mmCIF file of C-alpha atoms and ligand atoms in Angstrom:
data_model
loop_
_atom_site.group_PDB
_atom_site.id
_atom_site.type_symbol
_atom_site.label_atom_id
_atom_site.label_comp_id
_atom_site.label_asym_id
_atom_site.label_seq_id
_atom_site.Cartn_x
_atom_site.Cartn_y
_atom_site.Cartn_z
ATOM 1 C CA MET Q 1 -13.526 31.636 -8.343
ATOM 2 C CA TYR Q 2 -11.631 28.347 -8.700
ATOM 3 C CA ASP Q 3 -7.901 27.769 -8.175
ATOM 4 C CA SER Q 4 -7.609 25.420 -11.135
ATOM 5 C CA ILE Q 5 -9.626 23.386 -13.600
ATOM 6 C CA VAL Q 6 -9.022 20.046 -15.253
ATOM 7 C CA LYS Q 7 -11.096 19.918 -18.425
ATOM 8 C CA ASN Q 8 -12.418 16.978 -20.407
ATOM 9 C CA GLY Q 9 -11.492 14.111 -18.116
ATOM 10 C CA ASN Q 10 -12.924 10.595 -17.973
ATOM 11 C CA LEU Q 11 -13.402 10.266 -14.230
ATOM 12 C CA TYR Q 12 -13.137 6.826 -12.661
ATOM 13 C CA LEU Q 13 -15.567 6.735 -9.739
ATOM 14 C CA GLY Q 14 -14.881 3.193 -8.549
ATOM 15 C CA ASN Q 15 -17.109 0.136 -8.568
ATOM 16 C CA GLY Q 16 -16.907 0.059 -12.357
ATOM 17 C CA LYS Q 17 -18.489 3.507 -12.792
ATOM 18 C CA ILE Q 18 -16.997 6.121 -15.085
ATOM 19 C CA LYS Q 19 -18.103 9.660 -15.961
ATOM 20 C CA MET Q 20 -16.932 10.567 -19.446
ATOM 21 C CA ASP Q 21 -15.677 13.948 -20.609
ATOM 22 C CA VAL Q 22 -16.334 16.227 -17.645
ATOM 23 C CA ASP Q 23 -14.469 19.041 -15.913
ATOM 24 C CA ILE Q 24 -13.146 19.200 -12.357
ATOM 25 C CA ALA Q 25 -12.845 22.555 -10.613
ATOM 26 C CA VAL Q 26 -10.499 22.788 -7.624
ATOM 27 C CA LYS Q 27 -10.616 25.239 -4.750
ATOM 28 C CA ASP Q 28 -8.556 25.198 -1.519
ATOM 29 C CA GLY Q 29 -7.148 21.733 -2.177
ATOM 30 C CA LYS Q 30 -10.536 20.092 -2.693
ATOM 31 C CA ILE Q 31 -12.774 19.300 -5.627
ATOM 32 C CA ALA Q 32 -15.252 22.177 -5.647
ATOM 33 C CA LYS Q 33 -17.319 21.146 -8.640
ATOM 34 C CA VAL Q 34 -17.622 18.375 -11.214
ATOM 35 C CA GLY Q 35 -19.532 19.180 -14.374
ATOM 36 C CA SER Q 36 -19.443 20.351 -17.939
ATOM 37 C CA GLY Q 37 -18.350 23.692 -19.316
ATOM 38 C CA LEU Q 38 -17.109 25.054 -15.981
ATOM 39 C CA ASP Q 39 -16.140 28.690 -16.328
ATOM 40 C CA GLU Q 40 -12.378 29.057 -16.482
ATOM 41 C CA LYS Q 41 -12.077 32.818 -16.877
ATOM 42 C CA GLN Q 42 -10.841 33.493 -13.344
ATOM 43 C CA VAL Q 43 -8.903 30.312 -12.926
ATOM 44 C CA GLY Q 44 -5.232 30.166 -11.850
ATOM 45 C CA ALA Q 45 -4.350 27.168 -13.989
ATOM 46 C CA SER Q 46 -6.160 25.060 -16.547
ATOM 47 C CA TYR Q 47 -5.274 21.549 -17.740
ATOM 48 C CA ASP Q 48 -6.825 19.690 -20.640
ATOM 49 C CA ALA Q 49 -7.187 15.971 -19.879
ATOM 50 C CA GLN Q 50 -8.095 15.335 -23.536
ATOM 51 C CA ARG Q 51 -10.643 12.646 -22.630
ATOM 52 C CA LYS Q 52 -8.056 10.640 -20.779
ATOM 53 C CA LEU Q 53 -8.624 8.858 -17.511
ATOM 54 C CA VAL Q 54 -8.645 10.748 -14.227
ATOM 55 C CA VAL Q 55 -8.186 8.501 -11.191
ATOM 56 C CA PRO Q 56 -7.933 9.430 -7.533
ATOM 57 C CA GLY Q 57 -4.441 9.034 -6.033
ATOM 58 C CA PHE Q 58 -3.100 5.487 -5.997
ATOM 59 C CA MET Q 59 -2.564 4.026 -2.532
ATOM 60 C CA ASP Q 60 0.274 1.558 -1.969
ATOM 61 C CA THR Q 61 -0.770 0.174 1.387
ATOM 62 C CA HIS Q 62 1.857 -2.511 1.924
ATOM 63 C CA MET Q 63 5.482 -1.539 1.385
ATOM 64 C CA HIS Q 64 8.892 -1.866 3.053
ATOM 65 C CA ILE Q 65 10.541 1.330 1.879
ATOM 66 C CA ASP Q 66 13.394 1.354 4.403
ATOM 67 C CA LYS Q 67 15.091 -1.722 2.958
ATOM 68 C CA ALA Q 68 14.334 -1.002 -0.706
ATOM 69 C CA PHE Q 69 17.250 -1.167 -3.143
ATOM 70 C CA THR Q 70 19.270 -3.366 -0.764
ATOM 71 C CA MET Q 71 19.194 -6.411 -3.017
ATOM 72 C CA GLN Q 72 22.178 -8.624 -2.378
ATOM 73 C CA ASN Q 73 23.586 -11.378 -4.492
ATOM 74 C CA ASP Q 74 21.978 -14.104 -2.408
ATOM 75 C CA ALA Q 75 19.635 -16.198 -4.456
ATOM 76 C CA THR Q 76 16.291 -16.268 -2.691
ATOM 77 C CA VAL Q 77 13.824 -19.021 -3.412
ATOM 78 C CA SER Q 78 11.633 -18.984 -0.336
ATOM 79 C CA LEU Q 79 10.293 -16.689 2.340
ATOM 80 C CA ILE Q 80 12.494 -18.294 4.992
ATOM 81 C CA GLU Q 81 15.626 -17.753 2.892
ATOM 82 C CA ALA Q 82 14.608 -14.170 2.235
ATOM 83 C CA CYS Q 83 14.262 -13.602 5.994
ATOM 84 C CA ALA Q 84 17.757 -15.035 6.538
ATOM 85 C CA ASN Q 85 19.178 -12.861 3.759
ATOM 86 C CA SER Q 86 17.454 -9.855 5.277
ATOM 87 C CA ASP Q 87 19.148 -10.591 8.629
ATOM 88 C CA ARG Q 88 22.481 -10.592 6.827
ATOM 89 C CA LEU Q 89 21.633 -7.118 5.583
ATOM 90 C CA THR Q 90 22.089 -5.974 9.187
ATOM 91 C CA ASP Q 91 25.645 -7.282 9.204
ATOM 92 C CA SER Q 92 26.530 -5.143 6.227
ATOM 93 C CA TYR Q 93 25.929 -2.070 8.414
ATOM 94 C CA TYR Q 94 28.297 -3.270 11.142
ATOM 95 C CA GLY Q 95 30.740 -0.561 12.170
ATOM 96 C CA TRP Q 96 28.824 2.269 10.516
ATOM 97 C CA SER Q 97 28.094 5.377 12.562
ATOM 98 C CA ASP Q 98 24.469 6.224 13.370
ATOM 99 C CA ALA Q 99 24.683 9.236 11.073
ATOM 100 C CA GLN Q 100 25.849 7.062 8.142
ATOM 101 C CA ILE Q 101 23.093 4.502 8.716
ATOM 102 C CA TYR Q 102 20.496 7.231 8.988
ATOM 103 C CA GLU Q 103 21.562 8.863 5.722
ATOM 104 C CA GLU Q 104 21.598 5.487 3.977
ATOM 105 C CA ILE Q 105 18.036 4.653 5.072
ATOM 106 C CA LEU Q 106 16.861 8.126 4.067
ATOM 107 C CA ALA Q 107 18.423 7.650 0.635
ATOM 108 C CA HIS Q 108 16.784 4.240 -0.009
ATOM 109 C CA ALA Q 109 13.415 5.221 1.305
ATOM 110 C CA GLY Q 110 13.418 8.703 -0.217
ATOM 111 C CA LYS Q 111 14.075 7.234 -3.644
ATOM 112 C CA VAL Q 112 11.033 4.966 -3.257
ATOM 113 C CA VAL Q 113 8.852 7.851 -2.114
ATOM 114 C CA GLU Q 114 9.742 9.918 -5.184
ATOM 115 C CA MET Q 115 9.159 6.971 -7.528
ATOM 116 C CA CYS Q 116 5.736 6.437 -5.954
ATOM 117 C CA ILE Q 117 4.762 10.086 -6.369
ATOM 118 C CA VAL Q 118 5.653 10.323 -10.053
ATOM 119 C CA HIS Q 119 3.533 7.206 -10.669
ATOM 120 C CA GLY Q 120 0.505 8.875 -9.118
ATOM 121 C CA THR Q 121 0.621 7.431 -5.590
ATOM 122 C CA THR Q 122 -0.590 9.859 -2.929
ATOM 123 C CA LEU Q 123 -0.490 7.528 0.097
ATOM 124 C CA LEU Q 124 1.848 4.733 1.095
ATOM 125 C CA LYS Q 125 1.884 2.503 4.150
ATOM 126 C CA THR Q 126 5.278 1.108 5.040
ATOM 127 C CA ASN Q 127 6.231 -1.662 7.460
ATOM 128 C CA VAL Q 128 9.105 -0.277 9.478
ATOM 129 C CA LEU Q 129 12.058 -2.617 10.044
ATOM 130 C CA PHE Q 130 13.897 -2.645 13.367
ATOM 131 C CA ASN Q 131 17.112 -4.623 13.413
ATOM 132 C CA ARG Q 132 20.269 -4.889 15.468
ATOM 133 C CA GLU Q 133 22.296 -2.274 13.601
ATOM 134 C CA TRP Q 134 19.545 0.119 12.609
ATOM 135 C CA GLY Q 135 17.820 0.197 15.999
ATOM 136 C CA THR Q 136 14.983 2.694 15.963
ATOM 137 C CA LEU Q 137 16.800 5.200 13.739
ATOM 138 C CA VAL Q 138 14.590 3.972 10.962
ATOM 139 C CA LEU Q 139 11.449 5.381 12.590
ATOM 140 C CA LYS Q 140 13.185 8.734 12.868
ATOM 141 C CA ALA Q 141 13.951 8.534 9.141
ATOM 142 C CA MET Q 142 10.284 7.813 8.364
ATOM 143 C CA ASN Q 143 9.288 10.866 10.414
ATOM 144 C CA GLU Q 144 11.698 13.017 8.441
ATOM 145 C CA LEU Q 145 10.327 11.726 5.132
ATOM 146 C CA LYS Q 146 6.736 12.380 6.251
ATOM 147 C CA VAL Q 147 7.632 16.040 6.744
ATOM 148 C CA LYS Q 148 9.835 16.397 3.663
ATOM 149 C CA TYR Q 149 7.155 15.035 1.318
ATOM 150 C CA ALA Q 150 4.080 16.250 3.204
ATOM 151 C CA GLU Q 151 2.826 18.267 0.211
ATOM 152 C CA TYR Q 152 3.122 15.237 -2.087
ATOM 153 C CA ILE Q 153 2.137 12.080 -0.271
ATOM 154 C CA THR Q 154 0.876 10.677 3.022
ATOM 155 C CA ILE Q 155 3.286 8.174 4.580
ATOM 156 C CA LEU Q 156 1.888 5.801 7.205
ATOM 157 C CA SER Q 157 4.352 3.986 9.473
ATOM 158 C CA CYS Q 158 3.146 0.478 10.266
ATOM 159 C CA VAL Q 159 5.112 -0.561 13.335
ATOM 160 C CA SER Q 160 5.718 -3.858 15.103
ATOM 161 C CA PHE Q 161 7.025 -3.870 18.675
ATOM 162 C CA PRO Q 162 9.993 -6.261 18.976
ATOM 163 C CA ASP Q 163 11.020 -6.835 22.634
ATOM 164 C CA GLU Q 164 14.446 -5.251 22.139
ATOM 165 C CA PHE Q 165 12.996 -1.863 21.245
ATOM 166 C CA ARG Q 166 9.581 -2.118 22.852
ATOM 167 C CA GLU Q 167 9.860 0.621 25.492
ATOM 168 C CA GLU Q 168 11.284 3.084 23.012
ATOM 169 C CA LEU Q 169 8.568 2.284 20.475
ATOM 170 C CA LEU Q 170 5.817 2.624 23.070
ATOM 171 C CA ARG Q 171 7.082 6.135 23.755
ATOM 172 C CA ALA Q 172 7.122 6.827 20.000
ATOM 173 C CA ALA Q 173 3.514 5.620 19.771
ATOM 174 C CA SER Q 174 2.555 7.977 22.616
ATOM 175 C CA ARG Q 175 4.103 10.827 20.635
ATOM 176 C CA GLY Q 176 1.936 9.929 17.620
ATOM 177 C CA GLU Q 177 4.781 8.562 15.484
ATOM 178 C CA VAL Q 178 3.067 5.223 14.879
ATOM 179 C CA ASP Q 179 0.140 5.218 12.456
ATOM 180 C CA VAL Q 180 -0.706 1.526 12.271
ATOM 181 C CA ILE Q 181 0.034 -1.457 14.530
ATOM 182 C CA GLY Q 182 1.923 -4.037 12.453
ATOM 183 C CA GLY Q 183 3.337 -7.482 13.109
ATOM 184 C CA TYR Q 184 4.411 -10.816 11.745
ATOM 185 C CA PRO Q 185 2.437 -13.364 13.782
ATOM 186 C CA HIS Q 186 2.782 -16.044 11.120
ATOM 187 C CA LEU Q 187 6.561 -16.056 11.521
ATOM 188 C CA CYS Q 188 6.418 -16.439 15.317
ATOM 189 C CA PRO Q 189 6.135 -19.716 17.230
ATOM 190 C CA ASP Q 190 2.956 -18.527 18.962
ATOM 191 C CA TYR Q 191 0.874 -16.556 16.484
ATOM 192 C CA ARG Q 192 -1.946 -16.176 19.017
ATOM 193 C CA ALA Q 193 0.204 -14.404 21.598
ATOM 194 C CA VAL Q 194 1.621 -12.001 18.991
ATOM 195 C CA THR Q 195 -1.835 -11.272 17.572
ATOM 196 C CA ASP Q 196 -3.270 -10.690 21.068
ATOM 197 C CA ASP Q 197 -0.483 -8.232 21.767
ATOM 198 C CA CYS Q 198 -1.111 -6.339 18.510
ATOM 199 C CA PHE Q 199 -4.806 -5.935 19.284
ATOM 200 C CA ALA Q 200 -4.070 -4.815 22.845
ATOM 201 C CA LEU Q 201 -1.685 -2.165 21.477
ATOM 202 C CA ALA Q 202 -4.266 -1.100 18.903
ATOM 203 C CA GLU Q 203 -6.812 -0.617 21.670
ATOM 204 C CA ARG Q 204 -4.342 1.244 23.867
ATOM 205 C CA PHE Q 205 -3.288 3.693 21.143
ATOM 206 C CA GLN Q 206 -6.578 3.702 19.196
ATOM 207 C CA LEU Q 207 -4.872 2.678 15.964
ATOM 208 C CA PRO Q 208 -5.781 0.345 13.080
ATOM 209 C CA VAL Q 209 -4.017 -3.003 12.610
ATOM 210 C CA ASP Q 210 -2.190 -4.375 9.554
ATOM 211 C CA LEU Q 211 -0.560 -7.784 9.959
ATOM 212 C CA HIS Q 212 1.451 -10.109 7.743
ATOM 213 C CA CYS Q 213 -0.556 -13.288 7.827
ATOM 214 C CA ASP Q 214 -0.365 -16.906 6.633
ATOM 215 C CA GLU Q 215 2.396 -16.223 4.169
ATOM 216 C CA SER Q 216 4.739 -19.058 5.027
ATOM 217 C CA ASP Q 217 4.179 -22.510 3.593
ATOM 218 C CA VAL Q 218 1.247 -23.249 5.846
ATOM 219 C CA THR Q 219 -1.527 -25.501 4.746
ATOM 220 C CA ASN Q 220 -4.174 -23.698 6.743
ATOM 221 C CA LEU Q 221 -5.546 -20.252 7.509
ATOM 222 C CA ASP Q 222 -5.329 -20.556 11.295
ATOM 223 C CA CYS Q 223 -3.640 -17.193 11.810
ATOM 224 C CA PHE Q 224 -6.146 -15.453 9.515
ATOM 225 C CA ARG Q 225 -9.014 -17.067 11.416
ATOM 226 C CA TYR Q 226 -7.574 -15.964 14.727
ATOM 227 C CA ILE Q 227 -7.246 -12.378 13.469
ATOM 228 C CA ILE Q 228 -10.917 -12.520 12.421
ATOM 229 C CA GLU Q 229 -11.790 -13.680 15.946
ATOM 230 C CA CYS Q 230 -9.786 -10.827 17.536
ATOM 231 C CA THR Q 231 -11.324 -8.263 15.175
ATOM 232 C CA LYS Q 232 -14.743 -9.295 16.456
ATOM 233 C CA LYS Q 233 -13.657 -9.417 20.087
ATOM 234 C CA TYR Q 234 -12.109 -5.924 20.000
ATOM 235 C CA GLY Q 235 -14.891 -4.391 17.888
ATOM 236 C CA MET Q 236 -12.414 -3.386 15.185
ATOM 237 C CA GLN Q 237 -14.563 -4.202 12.159
ATOM 238 C CA GLY Q 238 -13.158 -2.472 9.054
ATOM 239 C CA LYS Q 239 -9.970 -1.388 10.825
ATOM 240 C CA VAL Q 240 -7.961 -4.569 10.389
ATOM 241 C CA THR Q 241 -5.937 -5.596 7.338
ATOM 242 C CA CYS Q 242 -4.232 -8.894 6.615
ATOM 243 C CA GLY Q 243 -1.388 -8.952 4.111
ATOM 244 C CA HIS Q 244 -0.506 -11.973 1.951
ATOM 245 C CA VAL Q 245 -2.985 -14.654 3.200
ATOM 246 C CA THR Q 246 -1.409 -17.011 0.675
ATOM 247 C CA GLY Q 247 -2.511 -19.915 2.854
ATOM 248 C CA SER Q 248 -5.836 -19.423 1.048
ATOM 249 C CA ASN Q 249 -4.135 -21.126 -1.888
ATOM 250 C CA ALA Q 250 -2.987 -24.134 0.110
ATOM 251 C CA THR Q 251 -3.916 -27.435 -1.432
ATOM 252 C CA ASP Q 252 -5.157 -28.712 1.926
ATOM 253 C CA ILE Q 253 -7.988 -26.178 2.067
ATOM 254 C CA SER Q 254 -11.182 -27.284 0.403
ATOM 255 C CA GLU Q 255 -13.331 -24.821 -1.536
ATOM 256 C CA GLU Q 256 -16.082 -25.254 1.070
ATOM 257 C CA MET Q 257 -13.758 -24.479 3.941
ATOM 258 C CA LEU Q 258 -12.317 -21.451 2.124
ATOM 259 C CA ALA Q 259 -15.829 -20.135 1.450
ATOM 260 C CA GLU Q 260 -16.733 -20.529 5.117
ATOM 261 C CA ILE Q 261 -13.608 -18.667 6.308
ATOM 262 C CA LEU Q 262 -14.086 -15.859 3.783
ATOM 263 C CA LYS Q 263 -17.697 -15.476 4.909
ATOM 264 C CA GLU Q 264 -16.486 -15.015 8.498
ATOM 265 C CA ALA Q 265 -13.891 -12.502 7.250
ATOM 266 C CA ALA Q 266 -16.501 -10.509 5.331
ATOM 267 C CA GLU Q 267 -18.694 -10.352 8.428
ATOM 268 C CA VAL Q 268 -15.963 -8.439 10.290
ATOM 269 C CA LYS Q 269 -15.296 -6.230 7.218
ATOM 270 C CA MET Q 270 -11.792 -7.653 6.857
ATOM 271 C CA ASN Q 271 -9.359 -5.905 4.510
ATOM 272 C CA VAL Q 272 -6.880 -8.077 2.629
ATOM 273 C CA THR Q 273 -3.823 -6.912 0.716
ATOM 274 C CA SER Q 274 -2.540 -9.203 -1.994
ATOM 275 C CA LEU Q 275 1.165 -8.881 -2.707
ATOM 276 C CA THR Q 276 0.881 -10.776 -5.932
ATOM 277 C CA SER Q 277 4.318 -10.165 -7.375
ATOM 278 C CA CYS Q 278 6.233 -10.868 -4.174
ATOM 279 C CA ASN Q 279 4.212 -14.011 -3.504
ATOM 280 C CA MET Q 280 4.780 -15.264 -7.034
ATOM 281 C CA TYR Q 281 8.506 -14.701 -6.574
ATOM 282 C CA LEU Q 282 8.779 -16.381 -3.172
ATOM 283 C CA MET Q 283 6.296 -19.146 -3.669
ATOM 284 C CA ASN Q 284 7.112 -22.747 -3.216
ATOM 285 C CA MET Q 285 6.248 -24.181 -6.614
ATOM 286 C CA THR Q 286 4.542 -27.199 -5.117
ATOM 287 C CA ARG Q 287 2.026 -25.426 -2.963
ATOM 288 C CA ARG Q 288 1.692 -21.746 -2.152
ATOM 289 C CA GLY Q 289 0.744 -19.035 -4.603
ATOM 290 C CA PRO Q 290 -0.835 -15.620 -4.332
ATOM 291 C CA ALA Q 291 -3.972 -15.089 -2.254
ATOM 292 C CA ARG Q 292 -7.273 -16.245 -3.733
ATOM 293 C CA VAL Q 293 -8.202 -12.739 -4.801
ATOM 294 C CA ARG Q 294 -11.204 -13.622 -6.961
ATOM 295 C CA GLN Q 295 -12.885 -15.664 -4.210
ATOM 296 C CA MET Q 296 -12.147 -12.942 -1.666
ATOM 297 C CA VAL Q 297 -13.745 -10.245 -3.802
ATOM 298 C CA GLU Q 298 -16.757 -12.447 -4.468
ATOM 299 C CA ALA Q 299 -17.104 -13.101 -0.742
ATOM 300 C CA GLY Q 300 -17.315 -9.338 -0.130
ATOM 301 C CA LEU Q 301 -13.866 -8.638 1.343
ATOM 302 C CA ASN Q 302 -12.148 -5.341 0.695
ATOM 303 C CA VAL Q 303 -9.133 -6.488 -1.350
ATOM 304 C CA SER Q 304 -6.169 -4.331 -2.352
ATOM 305 C CA VAL Q 305 -2.994 -4.951 -4.305
ATOM 306 C CA ALA Q 306 0.296 -3.415 -3.237
ATOM 307 C CA SER Q 307 3.995 -3.440 -4.108
ATOM 308 C CA ASP Q 308 5.432 -5.031 -0.953
ATOM 309 C CA ASN Q 309 9.209 -5.090 -1.431
ATOM 310 C CA ILE Q 310 11.098 -2.977 -3.931
ATOM 311 C CA ARG Q 311 14.298 -4.576 -5.169
ATOM 312 C CA ASP Q 312 15.459 -6.238 -1.997
ATOM 313 C CA THR Q 313 16.030 -9.826 -1.028
ATOM 314 C CA PHE Q 314 12.293 -10.547 -0.773
ATOM 315 C CA ARG Q 315 11.708 -9.350 -4.318
ATOM 316 C CA PRO Q 316 14.341 -8.158 -6.781
ATOM 317 C CA PHE Q 317 11.665 -6.382 -8.836
ATOM 318 C CA GLY Q 318 9.426 -3.358 -8.439
ATOM 319 C CA ASN Q 319 9.110 0.139 -9.868
ATOM 320 C CA CYS Q 320 6.691 1.671 -7.335
ATOM 321 C CA ASN Q 321 4.133 1.646 -10.126
ATOM 322 C CA LEU Q 322 0.799 0.301 -8.950
ATOM 323 C CA LEU Q 323 -0.498 -0.117 -12.499
ATOM 324 C CA GLU Q 324 2.331 -2.611 -12.995
ATOM 325 C CA GLU Q 325 1.218 -4.541 -9.883
ATOM 326 C CA ALA Q 326 -2.396 -4.343 -11.079
ATOM 327 C CA LEU Q 327 -1.492 -5.752 -14.491
ATOM 328 C CA LEU Q 328 0.435 -8.653 -12.979
ATOM 329 C CA THR Q 329 -2.509 -9.389 -10.683
ATOM 330 C CA ALA Q 330 -4.875 -9.334 -13.656
ATOM 331 C CA ARG Q 331 -2.632 -11.748 -15.567
ATOM 332 C CA VAL Q 332 -2.105 -14.158 -12.695
ATOM 333 C CA HIS Q 333 -5.799 -14.324 -11.816
ATOM 334 C CA ARG Q 334 -6.954 -14.175 -15.428
ATOM 335 C CA PHE Q 335 -8.943 -10.983 -14.875
ATOM 336 C CA GLY Q 336 -9.499 -10.493 -18.586
ATOM 337 C CA THR Q 337 -12.878 -8.787 -18.668
ATOM 338 C CA THR Q 338 -13.751 -5.110 -18.359
ATOM 339 C CA ARG Q 339 -15.545 -5.817 -15.086
ATOM 340 C CA TRP Q 340 -12.517 -7.471 -13.505
ATOM 341 C CA LEU Q 341 -9.985 -5.021 -14.925
ATOM 342 C CA ARG Q 342 -11.997 -2.233 -13.285
ATOM 343 C CA GLU Q 343 -12.075 -4.301 -10.101
ATOM 344 C CA VAL Q 344 -8.270 -4.411 -10.234
ATOM 345 C CA MET Q 345 -8.219 -0.630 -10.643
ATOM 346 C CA ASP Q 346 -10.322 -0.440 -7.466
ATOM 347 C CA MET Q 347 -7.667 -2.583 -5.745
ATOM 348 C CA ILE Q 348 -5.078 0.190 -6.112
ATOM 349 C CA THR Q 349 -7.438 3.121 -5.484
ATOM 350 C CA TYR Q 350 -10.784 2.902 -3.677
ATOM 351 C CA HIS Q 351 -10.087 -0.347 -1.821
ATOM 352 C CA PRO Q 352 -6.736 0.573 -0.238
ATOM 353 C CA ALA Q 353 -8.240 3.982 0.620
ATOM 354 C CA LYS Q 354 -10.598 2.020 2.867
ATOM 355 C CA ASN Q 355 -7.918 -0.008 4.631
ATOM 356 C CA ALA Q 356 -5.880 3.181 5.116
ATOM 357 C CA LEU Q 357 -9.010 4.878 6.532
ATOM 358 C CA ALA Q 358 -8.372 7.753 4.111
ATOM 359 C CA GLU Q 359 -10.849 10.603 4.450
ATOM 360 C CA ASN Q 360 -12.384 12.644 1.618
ATOM 361 C CA TYR Q 361 -11.100 10.188 -0.964
ATOM 362 C CA GLY Q 362 -12.451 10.027 -4.510
ATOM 363 C CA LEU Q 363 -13.540 12.323 -7.296
ATOM 364 C CA GLU Q 364 -16.746 13.682 -5.823
ATOM 365 C CA GLU Q 365 -17.347 17.295 -4.900
ATOM 366 C CA GLY Q 366 -15.762 17.790 -1.471
ATOM 367 C CA SER Q 367 -13.045 15.154 -1.993
ATOM 368 C CA TYR Q 368 -9.417 16.123 -1.671
ATOM 369 C CA ALA Q 369 -8.080 17.114 -5.076
ATOM 370 C CA ASP Q 370 -5.603 14.202 -5.156
ATOM 371 C CA PHE Q 371 -5.723 12.659 -8.615
ATOM 372 C CA SER Q 372 -3.779 11.813 -11.743
ATOM 373 C CA ILE Q 373 -4.400 12.136 -15.445
ATOM 374 C CA ILE Q 374 -3.422 8.776 -16.936
ATOM 375 C CA ASP Q 375 -2.459 8.236 -20.551
ATOM 376 C CA ALA Q 376 -5.420 5.972 -21.412
ATOM 377 C CA PRO Q 377 -9.143 6.611 -21.894
ATOM 378 C CA THR Q 378 -10.539 3.979 -19.509
ATOM 379 C CA PRO Q 379 -9.479 2.039 -16.382
ATOM 380 C CA GLU Q 380 -9.217 -1.244 -18.271
ATOM 381 C CA GLU Q 381 -7.011 0.307 -20.930
ATOM 382 C CA ALA Q 382 -4.878 1.954 -18.221
ATOM 383 C CA VAL Q 383 -4.262 -1.442 -16.573
ATOM 384 C CA LEU Q 384 -3.678 -3.358 -19.813
ATOM 385 C CA SER Q 385 -1.248 -0.820 -21.233
ATOM 386 C CA ARG Q 386 0.288 0.023 -17.823
ATOM 387 C CA ALA Q 387 -0.268 3.620 -18.876
ATOM 388 C CA SER Q 388 1.847 6.431 -17.499
ATOM 389 C CA SER Q 389 0.709 9.188 -15.145
ATOM 390 C CA GLN Q 390 1.021 12.398 -17.118
ATOM 391 C CA TYR Q 391 -0.081 14.818 -14.418
ATOM 392 C CA VAL Q 392 -0.203 14.074 -10.702
ATOM 393 C CA PHE Q 393 -2.090 16.483 -8.453
ATOM 394 C CA ARG Q 394 -2.126 16.594 -4.667
ATOM 395 C CA ARG Q 395 -4.470 18.925 -2.820
ATOM 396 C CA GLY Q 396 -5.030 20.562 -6.193
ATOM 397 C CA ARG Q 397 -1.379 21.297 -6.889
ATOM 398 C CA LEU Q 398 0.543 19.758 -9.774
ATOM 399 C CA VAL Q 399 3.307 17.771 -8.011
ATOM 400 C CA ALA Q 400 4.623 15.622 -10.873
ATOM 401 C CA GLN Q 401 4.468 15.745 -14.638
ATOM 402 C CA ASP Q 402 5.562 13.144 -17.202
ATOM 403 C CA GLY Q 403 7.562 11.168 -14.650
ATOM 404 C CA GLU Q 404 9.316 14.186 -13.130
ATOM 405 C CA LEU Q 405 8.794 15.411 -9.597
ATOM 406 C CA ILE Q 406 8.075 19.125 -9.275
ATOM 407 C CA ARG Q 407 10.461 19.827 -6.423
ATOM 408 C CA GLU Q 408 9.426 23.259 -5.253
ATOM 409 C CA TYR Q 409 7.145 22.007 -2.468
ATOM 410 C CA LEU Q 410 9.746 19.914 -0.653
ATOM 411 C CA HIS Q 411 10.272 20.802 2.999
HETATM 412 ZN ZN1 ZN P 1 5.445 -7.251 3.648
#
């Protein structure tokens, strides 16, 4: 009757709730039944979770996979320096043929995708980089990876529309190759104009928005506030995400003012992604730090944690392991209680699923059978011990085991 069964799992249901020692039966890529003592006589495969944690697929909803593993020997101490170093990356491709560049991007990005999968990630959202040498080849590479790994992971391309490549990218969006409208308003002289343009594109193509926001050494949240205003104006409540928002940690913002802004953000169902590790690395020691995650959660925002950069000039660290990012976030924000450690687990599962508008997500009957068995009994223990993903399932199929990708489903 069922295709497979996972026995004796401790299912993490989000919001702090856990169901201990139950079975999951899978049929046609979805969870058909959750309960005890499910009959396994006619089952194709059976796995014993041994009272370890079962979590729905991790979702890394802010990455830059195309430039991963391009770390140079430039010492980076600030966001502005990292941007300059990233521009120099372009120069290192000077004189390469398109085919060579394409293969190089595929190699970097493909390595990240595989590392994500073996760590239990079943969706990633990547900000696609367009530069002088790469042109729009990079979007083509993302399309190829989407197909190659379709049985393992969902890849969302978050795309900005720089003037140089705008017409070409508009055509790509019409063909359905753009999943999310991205942008970097905080790095532009006129953040309002850039934000307006992003929302107009979102309306035109009926896509969600995910913007880098208030990451530079600003002492205000003006860009964040403007994005809140646009979200209201365009009726995009719940479909807009702001990444970084480290301005929330600026010394010039009073607690009262922060509370007022976060209240406005919660009213438009704003999603925020904290890139804790990257922000800690790039922060100016005198002012900026990571986003005020605790206050944001308490204000009712949907907050996620993601990897951001993987071993490039913006961050020389990263293993595509969201439990590692969750643990760092817990340490930085002193999330030392069971309640907050479970909240951090939500920030890499149920919360990013919302900003990615993922359907049928979770461990309920009818959800997609995308989940991992983690080597720890509870969410808090999984975060604290940065436990490994022993079995990773996607649409009910085992796609990775003990850190190894099962390669037979590659296209
Ligand atoms: Zn980023």
